[in-house]
Coordinates of C-alpha atoms and ligand atoms in Angstrom, one line a residue:
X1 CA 142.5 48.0 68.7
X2 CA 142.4 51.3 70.8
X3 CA 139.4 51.2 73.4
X4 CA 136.7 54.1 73.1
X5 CA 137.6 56.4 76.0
X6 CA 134.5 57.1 78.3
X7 CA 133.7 61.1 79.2
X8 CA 133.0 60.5 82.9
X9 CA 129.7 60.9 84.3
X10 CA 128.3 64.7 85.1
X11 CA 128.4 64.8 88.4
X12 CA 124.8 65.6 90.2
X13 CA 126.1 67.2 93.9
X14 CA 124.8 66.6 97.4
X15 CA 121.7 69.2 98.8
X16 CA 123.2 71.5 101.4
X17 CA 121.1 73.9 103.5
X18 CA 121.7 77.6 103.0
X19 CA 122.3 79.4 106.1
X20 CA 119.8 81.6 107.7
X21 CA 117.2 81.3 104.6
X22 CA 115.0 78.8 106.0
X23 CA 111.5 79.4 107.1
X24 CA 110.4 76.3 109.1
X25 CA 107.4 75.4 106.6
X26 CA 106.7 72.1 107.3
X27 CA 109.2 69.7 106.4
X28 CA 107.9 69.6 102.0
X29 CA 112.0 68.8 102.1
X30 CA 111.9 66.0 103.7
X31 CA 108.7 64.4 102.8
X32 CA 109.8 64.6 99.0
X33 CA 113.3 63.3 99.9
X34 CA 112.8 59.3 98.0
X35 CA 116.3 58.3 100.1
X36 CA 115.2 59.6 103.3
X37 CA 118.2 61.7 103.5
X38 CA 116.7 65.0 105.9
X39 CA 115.4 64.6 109.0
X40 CA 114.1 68.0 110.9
X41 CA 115.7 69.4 113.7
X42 CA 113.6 70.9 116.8
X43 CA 113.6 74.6 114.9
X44 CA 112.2 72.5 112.2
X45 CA 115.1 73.1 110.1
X46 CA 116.2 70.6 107.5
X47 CA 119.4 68.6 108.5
X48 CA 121.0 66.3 105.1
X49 CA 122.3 63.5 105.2
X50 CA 125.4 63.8 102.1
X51 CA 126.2 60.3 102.3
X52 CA 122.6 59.2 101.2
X53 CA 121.8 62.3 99.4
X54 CA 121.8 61.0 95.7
X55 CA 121.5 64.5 94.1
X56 CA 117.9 64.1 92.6
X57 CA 117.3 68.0 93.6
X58 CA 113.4 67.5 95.0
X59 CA 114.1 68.8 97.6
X60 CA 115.4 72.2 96.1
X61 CA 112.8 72.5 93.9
X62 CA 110.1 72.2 96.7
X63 CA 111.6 74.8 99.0
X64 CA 109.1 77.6 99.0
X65 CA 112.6 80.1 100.0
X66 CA 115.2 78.8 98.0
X67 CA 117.0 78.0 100.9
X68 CA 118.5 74.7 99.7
X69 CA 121.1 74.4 96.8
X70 CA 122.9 71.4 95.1
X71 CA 126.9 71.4 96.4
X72 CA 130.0 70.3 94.4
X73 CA 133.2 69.4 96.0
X74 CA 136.3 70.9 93.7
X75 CA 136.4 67.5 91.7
X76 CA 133.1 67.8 90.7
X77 CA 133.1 71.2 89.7
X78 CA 136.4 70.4 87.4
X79 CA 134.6 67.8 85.9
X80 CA 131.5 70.2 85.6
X81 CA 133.7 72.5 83.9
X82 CA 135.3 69.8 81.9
X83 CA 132.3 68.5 80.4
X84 CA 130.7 72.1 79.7
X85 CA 134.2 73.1 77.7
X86 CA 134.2 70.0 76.0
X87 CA 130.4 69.9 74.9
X88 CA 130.8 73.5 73.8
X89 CA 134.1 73.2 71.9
X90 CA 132.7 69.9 70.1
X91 CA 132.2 70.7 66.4
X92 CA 129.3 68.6 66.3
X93 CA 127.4 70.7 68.7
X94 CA 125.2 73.5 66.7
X95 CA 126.1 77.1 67.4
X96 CA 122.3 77.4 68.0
X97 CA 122.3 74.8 70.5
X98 CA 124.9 76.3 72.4
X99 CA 123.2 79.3 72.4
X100 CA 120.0 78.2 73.4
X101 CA 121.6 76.4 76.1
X102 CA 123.5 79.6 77.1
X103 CA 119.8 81.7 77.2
X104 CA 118.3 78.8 79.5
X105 CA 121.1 78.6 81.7
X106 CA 120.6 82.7 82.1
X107 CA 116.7 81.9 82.6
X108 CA 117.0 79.5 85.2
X109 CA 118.0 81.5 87.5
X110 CA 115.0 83.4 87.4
X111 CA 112.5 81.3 89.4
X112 CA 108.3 82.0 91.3
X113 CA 105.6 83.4 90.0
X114 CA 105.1 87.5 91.9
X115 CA 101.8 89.2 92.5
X116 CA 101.9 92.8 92.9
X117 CA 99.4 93.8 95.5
X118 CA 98.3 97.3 94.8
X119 CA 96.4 99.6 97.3
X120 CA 95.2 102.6 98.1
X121 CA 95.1 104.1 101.6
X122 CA 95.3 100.7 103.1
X123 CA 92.3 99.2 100.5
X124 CA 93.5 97.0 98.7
X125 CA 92.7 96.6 94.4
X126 CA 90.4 93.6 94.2
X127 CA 92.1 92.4 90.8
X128 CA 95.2 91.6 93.4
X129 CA 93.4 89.1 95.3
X130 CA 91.9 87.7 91.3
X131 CA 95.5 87.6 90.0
X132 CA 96.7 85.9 93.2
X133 CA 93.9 82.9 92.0
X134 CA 95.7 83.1 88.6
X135 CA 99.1 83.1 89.7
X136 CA 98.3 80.1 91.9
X137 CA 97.7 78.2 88.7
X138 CA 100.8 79.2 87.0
X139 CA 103.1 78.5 90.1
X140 CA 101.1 75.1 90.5
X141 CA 102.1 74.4 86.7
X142 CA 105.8 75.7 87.2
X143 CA 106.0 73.9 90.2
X144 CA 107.7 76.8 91.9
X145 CA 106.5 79.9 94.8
X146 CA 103.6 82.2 95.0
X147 CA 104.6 85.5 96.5
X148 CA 102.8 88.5 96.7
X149 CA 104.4 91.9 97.2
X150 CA 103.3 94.2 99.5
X151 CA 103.9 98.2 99.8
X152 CA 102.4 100.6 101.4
X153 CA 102.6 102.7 104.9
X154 CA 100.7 100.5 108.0
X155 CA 99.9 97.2 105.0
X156 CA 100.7 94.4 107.2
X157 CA 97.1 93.4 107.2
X158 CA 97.3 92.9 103.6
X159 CA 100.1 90.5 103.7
X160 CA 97.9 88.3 106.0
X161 CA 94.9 89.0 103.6
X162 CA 97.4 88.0 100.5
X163 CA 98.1 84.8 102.2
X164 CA 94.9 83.8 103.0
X165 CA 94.1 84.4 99.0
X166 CA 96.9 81.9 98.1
X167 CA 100.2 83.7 98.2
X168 CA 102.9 80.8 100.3
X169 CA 105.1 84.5 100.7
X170 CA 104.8 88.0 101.0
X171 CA 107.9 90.4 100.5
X172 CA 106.4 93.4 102.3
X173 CA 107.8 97.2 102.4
X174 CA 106.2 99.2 105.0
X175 CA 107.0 102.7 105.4
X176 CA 105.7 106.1 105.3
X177 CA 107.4 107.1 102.2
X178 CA 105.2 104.4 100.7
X179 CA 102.0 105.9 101.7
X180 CA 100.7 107.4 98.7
X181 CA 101.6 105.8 95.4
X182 CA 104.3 107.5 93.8
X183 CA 105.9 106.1 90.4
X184 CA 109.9 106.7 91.8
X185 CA 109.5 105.1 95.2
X186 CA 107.5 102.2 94.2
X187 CA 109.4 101.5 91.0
X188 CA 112.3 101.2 92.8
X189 CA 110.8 99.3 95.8
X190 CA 109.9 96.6 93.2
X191 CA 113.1 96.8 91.2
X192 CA 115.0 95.8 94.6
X193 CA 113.2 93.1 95.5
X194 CA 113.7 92.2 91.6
X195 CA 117.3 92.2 92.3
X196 CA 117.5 90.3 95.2
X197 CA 115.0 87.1 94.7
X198 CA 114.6 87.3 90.8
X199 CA 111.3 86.3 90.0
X200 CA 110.6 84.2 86.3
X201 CA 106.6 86.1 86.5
X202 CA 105.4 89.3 88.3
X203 CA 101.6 90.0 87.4
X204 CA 99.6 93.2 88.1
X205 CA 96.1 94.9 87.5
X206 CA 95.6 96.8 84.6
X207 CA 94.5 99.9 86.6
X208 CA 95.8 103.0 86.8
X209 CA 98.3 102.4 89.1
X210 CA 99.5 99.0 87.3
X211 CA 99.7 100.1 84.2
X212 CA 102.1 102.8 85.2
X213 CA 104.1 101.1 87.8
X214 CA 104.3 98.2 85.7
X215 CA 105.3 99.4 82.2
X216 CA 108.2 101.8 84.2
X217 CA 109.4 98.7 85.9
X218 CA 109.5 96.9 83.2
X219 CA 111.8 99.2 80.9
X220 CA 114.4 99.5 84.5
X221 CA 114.7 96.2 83.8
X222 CA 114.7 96.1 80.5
X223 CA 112.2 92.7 79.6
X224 CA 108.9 92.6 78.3
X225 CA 105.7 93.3 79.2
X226 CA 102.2 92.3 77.9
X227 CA 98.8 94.7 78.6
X228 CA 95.9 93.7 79.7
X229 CA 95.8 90.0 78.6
X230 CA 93.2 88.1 78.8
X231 CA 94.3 85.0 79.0
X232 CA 97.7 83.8 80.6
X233 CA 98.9 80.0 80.8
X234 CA 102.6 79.0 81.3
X235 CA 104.4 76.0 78.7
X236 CA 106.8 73.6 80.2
X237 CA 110.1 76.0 78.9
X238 CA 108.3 78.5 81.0
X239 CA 107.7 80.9 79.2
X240 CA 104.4 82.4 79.8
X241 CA 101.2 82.9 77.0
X242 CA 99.9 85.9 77.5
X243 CA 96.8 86.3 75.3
X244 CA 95.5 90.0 74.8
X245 CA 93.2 91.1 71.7
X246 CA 95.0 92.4 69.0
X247 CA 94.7 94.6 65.8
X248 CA 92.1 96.5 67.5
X249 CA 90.4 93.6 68.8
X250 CA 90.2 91.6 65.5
X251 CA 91.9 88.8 66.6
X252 CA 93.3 87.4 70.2
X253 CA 97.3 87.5 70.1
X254 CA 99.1 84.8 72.4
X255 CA 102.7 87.0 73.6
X256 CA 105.5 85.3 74.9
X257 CA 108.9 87.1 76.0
X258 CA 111.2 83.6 76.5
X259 CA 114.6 85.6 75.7
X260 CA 114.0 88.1 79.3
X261 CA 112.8 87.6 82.9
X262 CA 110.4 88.4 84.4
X263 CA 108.1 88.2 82.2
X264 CA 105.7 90.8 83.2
X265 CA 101.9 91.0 82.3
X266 CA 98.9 93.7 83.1
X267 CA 95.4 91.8 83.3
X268 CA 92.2 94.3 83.9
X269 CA 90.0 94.0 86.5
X270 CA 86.9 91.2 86.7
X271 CA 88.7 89.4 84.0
X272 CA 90.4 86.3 86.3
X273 CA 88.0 84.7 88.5
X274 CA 88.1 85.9 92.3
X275 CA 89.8 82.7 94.7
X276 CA 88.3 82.0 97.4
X277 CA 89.4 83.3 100.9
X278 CA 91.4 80.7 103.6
X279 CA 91.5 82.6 106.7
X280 CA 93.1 79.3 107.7
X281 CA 96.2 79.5 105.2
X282 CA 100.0 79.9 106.1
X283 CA 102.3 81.4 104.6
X284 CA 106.0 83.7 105.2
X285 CA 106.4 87.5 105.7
X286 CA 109.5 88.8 104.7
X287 CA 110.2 92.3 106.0
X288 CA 112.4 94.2 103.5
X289 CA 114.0 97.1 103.6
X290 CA 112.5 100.3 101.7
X291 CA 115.5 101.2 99.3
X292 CA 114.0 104.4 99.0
X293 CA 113.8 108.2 101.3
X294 CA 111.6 110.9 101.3
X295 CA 114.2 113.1 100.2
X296 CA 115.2 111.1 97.1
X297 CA 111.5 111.5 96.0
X298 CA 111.0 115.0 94.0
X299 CA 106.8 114.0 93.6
X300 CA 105.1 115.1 96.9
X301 CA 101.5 114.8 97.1
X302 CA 99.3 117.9 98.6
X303 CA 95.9 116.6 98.4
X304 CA 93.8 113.6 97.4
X305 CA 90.4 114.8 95.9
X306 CA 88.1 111.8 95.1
X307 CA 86.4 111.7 92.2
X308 CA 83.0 113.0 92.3
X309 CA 82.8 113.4 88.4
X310 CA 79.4 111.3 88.1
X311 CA 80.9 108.5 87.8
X312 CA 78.3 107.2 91.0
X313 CA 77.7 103.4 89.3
X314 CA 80.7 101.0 89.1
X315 CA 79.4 98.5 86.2
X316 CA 82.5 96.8 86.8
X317 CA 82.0 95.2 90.4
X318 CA 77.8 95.1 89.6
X319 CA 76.2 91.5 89.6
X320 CA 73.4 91.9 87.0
X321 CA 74.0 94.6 84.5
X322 CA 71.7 95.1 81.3
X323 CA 73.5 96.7 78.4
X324 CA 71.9 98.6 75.8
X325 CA 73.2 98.9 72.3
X326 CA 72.6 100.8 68.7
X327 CA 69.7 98.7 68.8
X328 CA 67.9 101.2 72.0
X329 CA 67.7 103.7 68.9
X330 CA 68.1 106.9 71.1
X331 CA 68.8 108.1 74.8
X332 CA 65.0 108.2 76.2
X333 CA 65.0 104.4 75.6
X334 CA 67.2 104.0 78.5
X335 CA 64.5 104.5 80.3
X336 CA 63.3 101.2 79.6
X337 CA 66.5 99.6 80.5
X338 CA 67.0 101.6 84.0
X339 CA 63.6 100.6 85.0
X340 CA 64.3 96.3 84.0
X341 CA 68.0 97.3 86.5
X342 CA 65.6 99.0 89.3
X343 CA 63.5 95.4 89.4
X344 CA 67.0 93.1 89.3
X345 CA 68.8 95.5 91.6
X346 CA 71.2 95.9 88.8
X347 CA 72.8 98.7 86.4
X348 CA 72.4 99.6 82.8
X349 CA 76.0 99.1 80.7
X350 CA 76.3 100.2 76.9
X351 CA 78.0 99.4 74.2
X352 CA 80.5 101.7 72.7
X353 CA 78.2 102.7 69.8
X354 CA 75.8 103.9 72.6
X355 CA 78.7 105.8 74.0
X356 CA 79.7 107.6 71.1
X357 CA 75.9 108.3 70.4
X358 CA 75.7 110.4 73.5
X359 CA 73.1 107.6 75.0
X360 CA 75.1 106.8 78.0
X361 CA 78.2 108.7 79.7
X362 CA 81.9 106.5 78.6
X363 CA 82.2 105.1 82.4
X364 CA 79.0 102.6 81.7
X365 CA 80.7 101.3 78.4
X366 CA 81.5 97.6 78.5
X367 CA 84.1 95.9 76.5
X368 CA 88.0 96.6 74.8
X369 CA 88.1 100.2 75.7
X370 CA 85.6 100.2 78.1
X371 CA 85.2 98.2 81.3
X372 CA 85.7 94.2 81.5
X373 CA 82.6 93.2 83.6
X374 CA 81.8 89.5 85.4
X375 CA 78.0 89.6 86.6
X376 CA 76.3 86.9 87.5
X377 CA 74.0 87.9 84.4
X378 CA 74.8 90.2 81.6
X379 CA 71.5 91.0 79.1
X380 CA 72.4 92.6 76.1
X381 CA 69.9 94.9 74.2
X382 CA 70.3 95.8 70.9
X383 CA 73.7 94.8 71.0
X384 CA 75.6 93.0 67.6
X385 CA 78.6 91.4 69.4
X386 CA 81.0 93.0 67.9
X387 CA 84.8 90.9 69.3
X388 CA 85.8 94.4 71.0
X389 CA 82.1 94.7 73.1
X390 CA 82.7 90.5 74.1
X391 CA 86.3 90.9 75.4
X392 CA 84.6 93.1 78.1
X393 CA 81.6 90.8 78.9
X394 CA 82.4 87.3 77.6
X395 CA 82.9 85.8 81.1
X396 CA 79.8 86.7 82.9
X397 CA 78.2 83.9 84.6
X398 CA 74.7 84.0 82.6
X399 CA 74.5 85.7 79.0
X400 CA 70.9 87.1 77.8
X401 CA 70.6 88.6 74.4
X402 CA 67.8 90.3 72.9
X403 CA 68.3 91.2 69.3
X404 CA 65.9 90.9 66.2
X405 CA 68.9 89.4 63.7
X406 CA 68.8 85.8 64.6
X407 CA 72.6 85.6 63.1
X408 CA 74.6 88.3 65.4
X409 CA 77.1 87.5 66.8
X410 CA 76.1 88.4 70.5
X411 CA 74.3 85.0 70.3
X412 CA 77.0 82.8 70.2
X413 CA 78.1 83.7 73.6
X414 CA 74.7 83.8 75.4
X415 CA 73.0 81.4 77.3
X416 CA 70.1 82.6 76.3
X417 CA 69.0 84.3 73.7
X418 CA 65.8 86.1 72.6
X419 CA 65.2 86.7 68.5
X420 CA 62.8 89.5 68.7
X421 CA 62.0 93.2 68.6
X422 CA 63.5 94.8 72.1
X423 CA 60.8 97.1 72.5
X424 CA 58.6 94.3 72.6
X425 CA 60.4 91.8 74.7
X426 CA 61.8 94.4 77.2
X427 CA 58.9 95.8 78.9
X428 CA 57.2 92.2 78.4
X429 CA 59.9 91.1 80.4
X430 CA 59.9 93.9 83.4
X431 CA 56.5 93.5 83.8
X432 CA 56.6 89.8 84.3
X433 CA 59.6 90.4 86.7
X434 CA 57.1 93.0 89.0
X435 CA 54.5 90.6 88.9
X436 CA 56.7 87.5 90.2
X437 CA 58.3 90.1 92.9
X438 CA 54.9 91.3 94.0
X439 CA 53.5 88.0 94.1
X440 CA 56.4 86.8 96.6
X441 CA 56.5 89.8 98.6
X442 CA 52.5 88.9 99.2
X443 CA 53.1 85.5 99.8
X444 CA 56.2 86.2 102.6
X445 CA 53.4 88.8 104.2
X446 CA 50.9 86.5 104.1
X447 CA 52.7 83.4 105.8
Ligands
FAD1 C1 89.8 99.7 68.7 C2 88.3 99.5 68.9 C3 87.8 99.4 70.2 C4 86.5 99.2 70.5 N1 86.0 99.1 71.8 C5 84.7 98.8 72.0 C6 84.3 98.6 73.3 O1 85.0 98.8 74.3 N2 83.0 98.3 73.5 C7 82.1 98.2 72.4 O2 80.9 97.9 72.7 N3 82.5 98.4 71.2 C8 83.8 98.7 70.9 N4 84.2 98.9 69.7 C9 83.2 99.0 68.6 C10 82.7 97.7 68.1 O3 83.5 97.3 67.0 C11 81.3 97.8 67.5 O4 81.2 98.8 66.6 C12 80.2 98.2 68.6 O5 80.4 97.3 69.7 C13 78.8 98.0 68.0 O6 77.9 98.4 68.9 P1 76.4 97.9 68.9 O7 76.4 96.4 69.0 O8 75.6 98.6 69.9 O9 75.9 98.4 67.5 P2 75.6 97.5 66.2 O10 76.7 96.7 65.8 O11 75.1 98.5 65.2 O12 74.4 96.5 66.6 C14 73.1 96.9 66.8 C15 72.3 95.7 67.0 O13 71.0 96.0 67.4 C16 70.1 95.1 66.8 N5 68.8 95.8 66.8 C17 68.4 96.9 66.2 N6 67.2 97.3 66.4 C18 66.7 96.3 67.3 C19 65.4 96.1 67.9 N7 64.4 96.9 67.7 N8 65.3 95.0 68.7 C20 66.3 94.1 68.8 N9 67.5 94.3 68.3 C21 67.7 95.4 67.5 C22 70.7 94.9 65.4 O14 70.2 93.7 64.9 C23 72.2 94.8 65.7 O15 72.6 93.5 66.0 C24 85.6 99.1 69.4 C25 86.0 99.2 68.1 C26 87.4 99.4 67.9 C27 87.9 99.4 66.5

């Protein structure tokens, strides 16, 4: 009788400490070490213990820096090498197996979750500080860094302000070549720092500047990227569900790129909820080195003009915006729906059918190919609810509808809803509004 011979165990390596890479943060190493292998020298540095070290790799996955990594001696790495030859030489094993275990092994080196901080003349794109709230989420769920990258000329502030909104890092580029946004310099700022810390997520708004910096960096290096999603949620593969309408709005696509990383995604304005602010919060800046010169740059820019087109109300950052629809039945109407904004300190929004009409200029259209709003309260005049107009409004704090079809759609999203004729309840409404204002101005004079 022969004896089955064992394979020997995989061996699991001691944590070592890679030089010059860690930041001091706190000691996460050592309070997640269940041995009690590190203890913190004065610089606050992590010094391991091998011979208790057990090779559960907590400690590396908590490092905010990547500054610890799981050592072999030679034997180990034989055996290593042993048992990944045998495993994929074994006819039992499935080409696909092998395969997918080829893809994660090229995946998993790929690791945080990157927010791209855009700005413009030193202000910086509110959507960054809402995507850093988002990306908190997904880094929470990966269990892995939030960085934010900064780029600009004189943007150190905005590091601070990016850690304050979440971000544990910043990778900031600060130099005058920087200063305006150019698609060259950036692209290949971004592309470096790519390179060297290889994130598995990088997310940015769905602005101007976004859209084109993004979908260039994306094709450098040569992985995926989603547009303006609404939605984004990470599985435990991590691959990340990036949720965008689809088929011109008809129905809401969930996009996932698990064969390339990063995995990159645009999300518009107003559409991820704003974190709040901890002036209190701590976090790493790490100075890099612009890759880039003014003389490698062929796009020079003469002059900024700002737009003075007429486009003097931003619906987009407003907190009470009343929307009119087919339903106002003609530009005067308007009227009626400028005076209700005057009383709520508001502005009037349309629908794209009001748009096309003539009714109201495109830059006050809300919804798929208009602006993605968040007021505290959005009333809708007139207005069906058509999918593509409640991508651009669904998430405002308060819906009101007014329409005189009990069964559109509009009411299945609103808080409230009014079945009724608008050019009824509309100026019933307003008036009621004055009255209440007046009769509290009168009461704060008379007391
Ligand atoms: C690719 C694509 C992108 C699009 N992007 C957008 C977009 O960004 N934004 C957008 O809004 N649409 C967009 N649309 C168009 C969208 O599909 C709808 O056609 C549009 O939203 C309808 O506008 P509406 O609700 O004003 O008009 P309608 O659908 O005609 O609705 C009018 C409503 O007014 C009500 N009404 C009429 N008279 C009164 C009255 N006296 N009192 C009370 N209620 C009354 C009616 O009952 C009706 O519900 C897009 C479409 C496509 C294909």
């Amino acid at each position: 009788m022969t004896e089955a011979v064992k394979p020997p165990k995989k061996p699991r390596g001691k944590a070592s400490l890679l030089e010059d890479k860690c930041i001091a943060c706190g000691a996460r190493c050592q309070s997640v070490c269940p041995v009690d292998a590190i203890q913190m020298n004065d610089a606050g540095e992590p010094i391991i213990d091998a011979s208790r070290c057990i090779g559960c790799v907590k400690c590396v996955k908590v490092c905010p820096v990547q500054a610890l990594q799981m050592s072999f001696t030679p034997e180990e790495l034989r055996i290593l090498e042993e048992l990944a030859g045998s495993a994929s030489s074994a006819a039992e094993v499935p080409e696909e197996d092998a395969e997918e275990a080829a893809l994660r092994k090229r995946l998993a080196v790929y690791r945080g979750v990157w927010v791209f901080i855009e700005q413009t003349e030193g202000e910086p794109a509110k959507v960054s500080w809402e995507l850093l709230g988002k990306g908190k989420e997904l880094a929470l769920a990966r269990d892995c860094p939030l960085a934010a990258v900064v780029m600009g000329d004189d943007v150190e502030k905005l590091a601070h302000q990016a850690i304050g909104y979440g971000a544990g890092q910043v990778y900031l580029m600060d130099a005058p070549v920087l200063r305006h946004y150019r698609t060259e310099a950036y692209q290949r700022g971004v592309c470096a720092l790519v390179a060297k810390y290889r994130p598995e997520v990088i997310l940015m708004g769905a602005t101007g500047l976004g859209r084109d910096l993004a979908g260039v960096v994306a094709t450098k290096l040569a992985t995926g990227l989603t547009a303006d999603c609404t939605g984004l949620s990470i599985d435990d593969k991590g691959n990340l569900l990036q949720t965008r309408p689809a088929f011109g709005g008809n129905i809401m696509a969930t996009i996932v790129c698990d064969k390339f990383r990063p995995q990159m995604s645009t999300v518009r304005p107003h559409v991820m909820p704003m974190p709040a602010f901890d002036p209190a919060a701590t976090g790493a800046i790490f100075s890099e080195a612009v890759p880039v010169t003014e003389e490698e740059i062929h796009v020079k820019v003469l002059q900024i003009l700002m737009d003075g087109g007429g486009a003097d109300v931003d619906i987009a950052g407003a907190d009470f915006i009343i929307s009119g629809g087919r339903g106002m039945m003609g530009k005067e109407n308007f009227a009626m729906l400028q005076e209700l904004a005057e009383v709520l300190g508001g502005v009037v929004g349309a629908s794209r059918s009001a748009v096309d009409a003539g009714w109201m200029p495109p830059d006050r259209q809300v919804g798929q190919t208009g602006k993605t709003v968040r007021p505290k309260v959005y009333i809708a005049c007139g207005i069906s609810g058509a999918i593509q107009h409640l991508v651009g409004m669904q998430d405002s704090d308060v819906v009101i509808a007014i329409n005189r079809d009990p069964e559109a759609p509009i009411f299945q999203v609103a808080n409230y809803g009014i079945v009724g004729d608008l050019f009824r309840v509309i100026p019933a409404l307003t008036g009621k509004l004055k009255a209440l204002k007046a009769a509290r101005s009168g009461a704060s004079k008379a007391s």
